[in-house]
PDB file of C-alpha atoms in Angstrom:
ATOM      1  CA  MET A   1      -1.134  -2.990  18.022  1.00 93.00           C
ATOM      2  CA  MET A   2       2.453  -0.704  17.735  1.00 96.00           C
ATOM      3  CA  THR A   3       3.548   3.218  17.951  1.00 97.00           C
ATOM      4  CA  TRP A   4       4.454   5.252  14.759  1.00 96.00           C
ATOM      5  CA  LYS A   5       7.860   5.049  16.735  1.00 97.00           C
ATOM      6  CA  GLU A   6       7.618   1.126  16.321  1.00 97.00           C
ATOM      7  CA  VAL A   7       6.199   1.653  12.870  1.00 97.00           C
ATOM      8  CA  LEU A   8       8.703   3.313  11.182  1.00 96.00           C
ATOM      9  CA  ALA A   9      11.431   1.936  13.077  1.00 96.00           C
ATOM     10  CA  LYS A  10      10.669  -1.729  11.053  1.00 95.00           C
ATOM     11  CA  HIS A  11       9.263   0.029   7.281  1.00 96.00           C
ATOM     12  CA  LYS A  12      12.183   2.970   7.992  1.00 94.00           C
ATOM     13  CA  THR A  13      10.849   5.206   5.398  1.00 94.00           C
ATOM     14  CA  LEU A  14       8.205   8.643   6.435  1.00 93.00           C
ATOM     15  CA  ARG A  15       6.624   7.104   2.482  1.00 92.00           C
ATOM     16  CA  GLY A  16       3.647   5.082   1.930  1.00 92.00           C
ATOM     17  CA  ILE A  17       5.774   2.258   0.103  1.00 96.00           C
ATOM     18  CA  GLY A  18       9.075   1.448   1.565  1.00 95.00           C
ATOM     19  CA  PRO A  19      11.724  -1.319   0.247  1.00 94.00           C
ATOM     20  CA  HIS A  20       9.849  -4.080   1.981  1.00 96.00           C
ATOM     21  CA  SER A  21       6.390  -2.957   3.498  1.00 97.00           C
ATOM     22  CA  LEU A  22       3.417  -0.223   2.596  1.00 96.00           C
ATOM     23  CA  LEU A  23       1.422   1.914   5.135  1.00 96.00           C
ATOM     24  CA  VAL A  24      -2.223   1.820   4.850  1.00 95.00           C
ATOM     25  CA  ASP A  25      -4.497   4.044   6.534  1.00 91.00           C
ATOM     26  CA  ARG A  26      -9.194   4.773   5.759  1.00 88.00           C
ATOM     27  CA  GLY A  27      -7.652   7.766   3.675  1.00 77.00           C
ATOM     28  CA  GLU A  28      -6.393   9.885   6.646  1.00 81.00           C
ATOM     29  CA  SER A  29      -3.013  10.334   4.393  1.00 80.00           C
ATOM     30  CA  GLY A  30      -4.940  11.221   1.181  1.00 79.00           C
ATOM     31  CA  TYR A  31      -4.754   7.354  -0.972  1.00 82.00           C
ATOM     32  CA  LYS A  32      -7.891   6.134  -0.788  1.00 87.00           C
ATOM     33  CA  ASN A  33      -6.951   2.496  -0.108  1.00 92.00           C
ATOM     34  CA  ARG A  34      -9.853  -0.345  -0.722  1.00 94.00           C
ATOM     35  CA  PHE A  35     -10.390  -3.074   2.109  1.00 95.00           C
ATOM     36  CA  LEU A  36     -11.772  -6.244   0.472  1.00 95.00           C
ATOM     37  CA  PRO A  37     -13.928  -8.600   2.268  1.00 94.00           C
ATOM     38  CA  ASP A  38     -11.854 -11.604   1.409  1.00 93.00           C
ATOM     39  CA  GLY A  39      -8.608  -9.838   3.116  1.00 94.00           C
ATOM     40  CA  SER A  40      -7.374  -7.861  -0.131  1.00 96.00           C
ATOM     41  CA  ILE A  41      -6.274  -4.912  -0.349  1.00 96.00           C
ATOM     42  CA  LEU A  42      -7.289  -2.748  -3.486  1.00 96.00           C
ATOM     43  CA  TYR A  43      -3.687   0.310  -3.095  1.00 95.00           C
ATOM     44  CA  PRO A  44      -3.674   3.443  -5.139  1.00 94.00           C
ATOM     45  CA  GLY A  45      -0.086   3.834  -6.799  1.00 94.00           C
ATOM     46  CA  GLU A  46       2.367   6.531  -5.143  1.00 93.00           C
ATOM     47  CA  GLY A  47       1.509   9.860  -6.647  1.00 92.00           C
ATOM     48  CA  LEU A  48      -1.653  12.613  -5.378  1.00 89.00           C
ATOM     49  CA  ALA A  49      -1.247  14.290  -8.325  1.00 93.00           C
ATOM     50  CA  GLY A  50      -0.643  13.947 -12.209  1.00 94.00           C
ATOM     51  CA  ASN A  51      -0.719  11.005 -14.486  1.00 96.00           C
ATOM     52  CA  GLN A  52       0.816   8.174 -12.466  1.00 97.00           C
ATOM     53  CA  GLN A  53       4.275   6.739 -12.850  1.00 96.00           C
ATOM     54  CA  PRO A  54       6.157   3.325 -12.950  1.00 96.00           C
ATOM     55  CA  THR A  55       9.130   5.262 -10.640  1.00 95.00           C
ATOM     56  CA  GLY A  56       9.936   5.158  -6.744  1.00 94.00           C
ATOM     57  CA  GLY A  57       7.261   3.387  -4.615  1.00 95.00           C
ATOM     58  CA  ASN A  58       4.931   2.091  -7.557  1.00 97.00           C
ATOM     59  CA  ARG A  59       8.786   0.329  -9.285  1.00 97.00           C
ATOM     60  CA  ILE A  60       9.105  -0.925  -5.708  1.00 97.00           C
ATOM     61  CA  LEU A  61       5.193  -2.293  -5.444  1.00 98.00           C
ATOM     62  CA  LEU A  62       5.554  -3.547  -9.604  1.00 98.00           C
ATOM     63  CA  LEU A  63       9.391  -4.988  -8.791  1.00 98.00           C
ATOM     64  CA  ALA A  64       7.444  -6.989  -5.640  1.00 97.00           C
ATOM     65  CA  MET A  65       4.933  -8.262  -7.695  1.00 97.00           C
ATOM     66  CA  ALA A  66       7.512  -9.970 -10.685  1.00 97.00           C
ATOM     67  CA  ALA A  67       9.509 -11.297  -8.215  1.00 97.00           C
ATOM     68  CA  GLN A  68       6.290 -12.737  -5.877  1.00 96.00           C
ATOM     69  CA  THR A  69       8.268 -10.574  -3.017  1.00 96.00           C
ATOM     70  CA  PRO A  70       5.615 -10.454  -0.311  1.00 97.00           C
ATOM     71  CA  LEU A  71       5.684  -6.739   1.619  1.00 97.00           C
ATOM     72  CA  ARG A  72       5.013  -6.230   5.317  1.00 97.00           C
ATOM     73  CA  VAL A  73       2.067  -4.242   5.720  1.00 97.00           C
ATOM     74  CA  TYR A  74       1.026  -1.612   8.660  1.00 97.00           C
ATOM     75  CA  ARG A  75      -2.549  -0.394   9.028  1.00 96.00           C
ATOM     76  CA  ARG A  76      -3.735   2.776  10.764  1.00 95.00           C
ATOM     77  CA  GLU A  77      -6.084   2.760  13.123  1.00 94.00           C
ATOM     78  CA  ARG A  78      -6.167   5.633  14.969  1.00 93.00           C
ATOM     79  CA  THR A  79      -3.252   8.631  15.659  1.00 92.00           C
ATOM     80  CA  ASN A  80      -0.529   6.781  17.201  1.00 94.00           C
ATOM     81  CA  CYS A  81      -1.889   2.708  17.069  1.00 96.00           C
ATOM     82  CA  TRP A  82      -0.780   0.945  13.835  1.00 96.00           C
ATOM     83  CA  ARG A  83      -1.836  -3.214  13.476  1.00 96.00           C
ATOM     84  CA  ASP A  84       1.016  -5.433  11.500  1.00 97.00           C
ATOM     85  CA  CYS A  85      -1.519  -6.548   9.370  1.00 96.00           C
ATOM     86  CA  GLY A  86       1.359  -9.091   8.195  1.00 96.00           C
ATOM     87  CA  TRP A  87       2.429 -10.429   5.248  1.00 97.00           C
ATOM     88  CA  PHE A  88       1.115  -9.001   1.301  1.00 97.00           C
ATOM     89  CA  LEU A  89       1.778 -10.222  -2.324  1.00 97.00           C
ATOM     90  CA  VAL A  90       1.704  -8.018  -4.621  1.00 97.00           C
ATOM     91  CA  GLU A  91      -1.194 -10.631  -6.752  1.00 96.00           C
ATOM     92  CA  SER A  92      -1.978  -7.943  -9.812  1.00 97.00           C
ATOM     93  CA  VAL A  93      -1.960  -4.730 -10.726  1.00 98.00           C
ATOM     94  CA  GLU A  94      -3.859  -1.882 -13.123  1.00 97.00           C
ATOM     95  CA  TYR A  95      -3.243   1.258 -14.796  1.00 97.00           C
ATOM     96  CA  ARG A  96      -6.750   3.117 -15.281  1.00 96.00           C
ATOM     97  CA  LEU A  97      -8.307   6.149 -15.819  1.00 97.00           C
ATOM     98  CA  GLU A  98      -9.696   8.306 -12.956  1.00 93.00           C
ATOM     99  CA  GLU A  99     -11.873  10.504 -15.320  1.00 94.00           C
ATOM    100  CA  ALA A 100     -13.515  12.283 -11.963  1.00 92.00           C
ATOM    101  CA  GLU A 101      -9.412  13.457 -10.603  1.00 91.00           C
ATOM    102  CA  ARG A 102      -8.336  13.292 -14.824  1.00 95.00           C
ATOM    103  CA  ARG A 103      -5.284  11.151 -14.591  1.00 96.00           C
ATOM    104  CA  TYR A 104      -4.779   7.860 -14.598  1.00 97.00           C
ATOM    105  CA  VAL A 105      -3.741   5.854 -10.907  1.00 96.00           C
ATOM    106  CA  TYR A 106      -2.155   2.403 -10.090  1.00 97.00           C
ATOM    107  CA  TRP A 107      -4.018   0.555  -8.935  1.00 97.00           C
ATOM    108  CA  PHE A 108      -2.133  -3.018  -7.112  1.00 97.00           C
ATOM    109  CA  ARG A 109      -4.249  -6.402  -5.496  1.00 97.00           C
ATOM    110  CA  LEU A 110      -2.371  -7.460  -2.875  1.00 97.00           C
ATOM    111  CA  ILE A 111      -2.984  -9.862  -1.270  1.00 97.00           C
ATOM    112  CA  PRO A 112      -2.223 -12.062   2.824  1.00 96.00           C
ATOM    113  CA  LEU A 113       0.623 -14.536   2.424  1.00 90.00           C
ATOM    114  CA  LYS A 114      -0.793 -16.345   5.028  1.00 79.00           C
ATOM    115  CA  ASP A 115       3.070 -18.708   5.646  1.00 49.00           C
ATOM    116  CA  ALA A 116       5.116 -15.969   4.869  1.00 44.00           C
ATOM    117  CA  THR A 117       8.020 -15.350   7.953  1.00 43.00           C
TER     118      THR A 117
END
């Protein structure tokens, strides 16, 4: 387990999507990450209002998918307690209408990369 200070030293941004890593939680941040039984994560794109755009963190994830660049994932377990989940690849992305929210959202599928260092 890691403290927020330790995660921030590696993640280097207060945003959920950094240049080399991602922050995930169980909804505390307002984002509804979905943890799947196979170890993959459905990760919603950046932006809680309006149609999400291919800018900022979403652009980072789109470029990581195109280049097959692994990203480190840190999961919040509770206040000031984070788990390093290891390296993940952005396997795919779907840009779809979330009817309840009346907006388009990116959904990135992250898969664990067992052999990355």
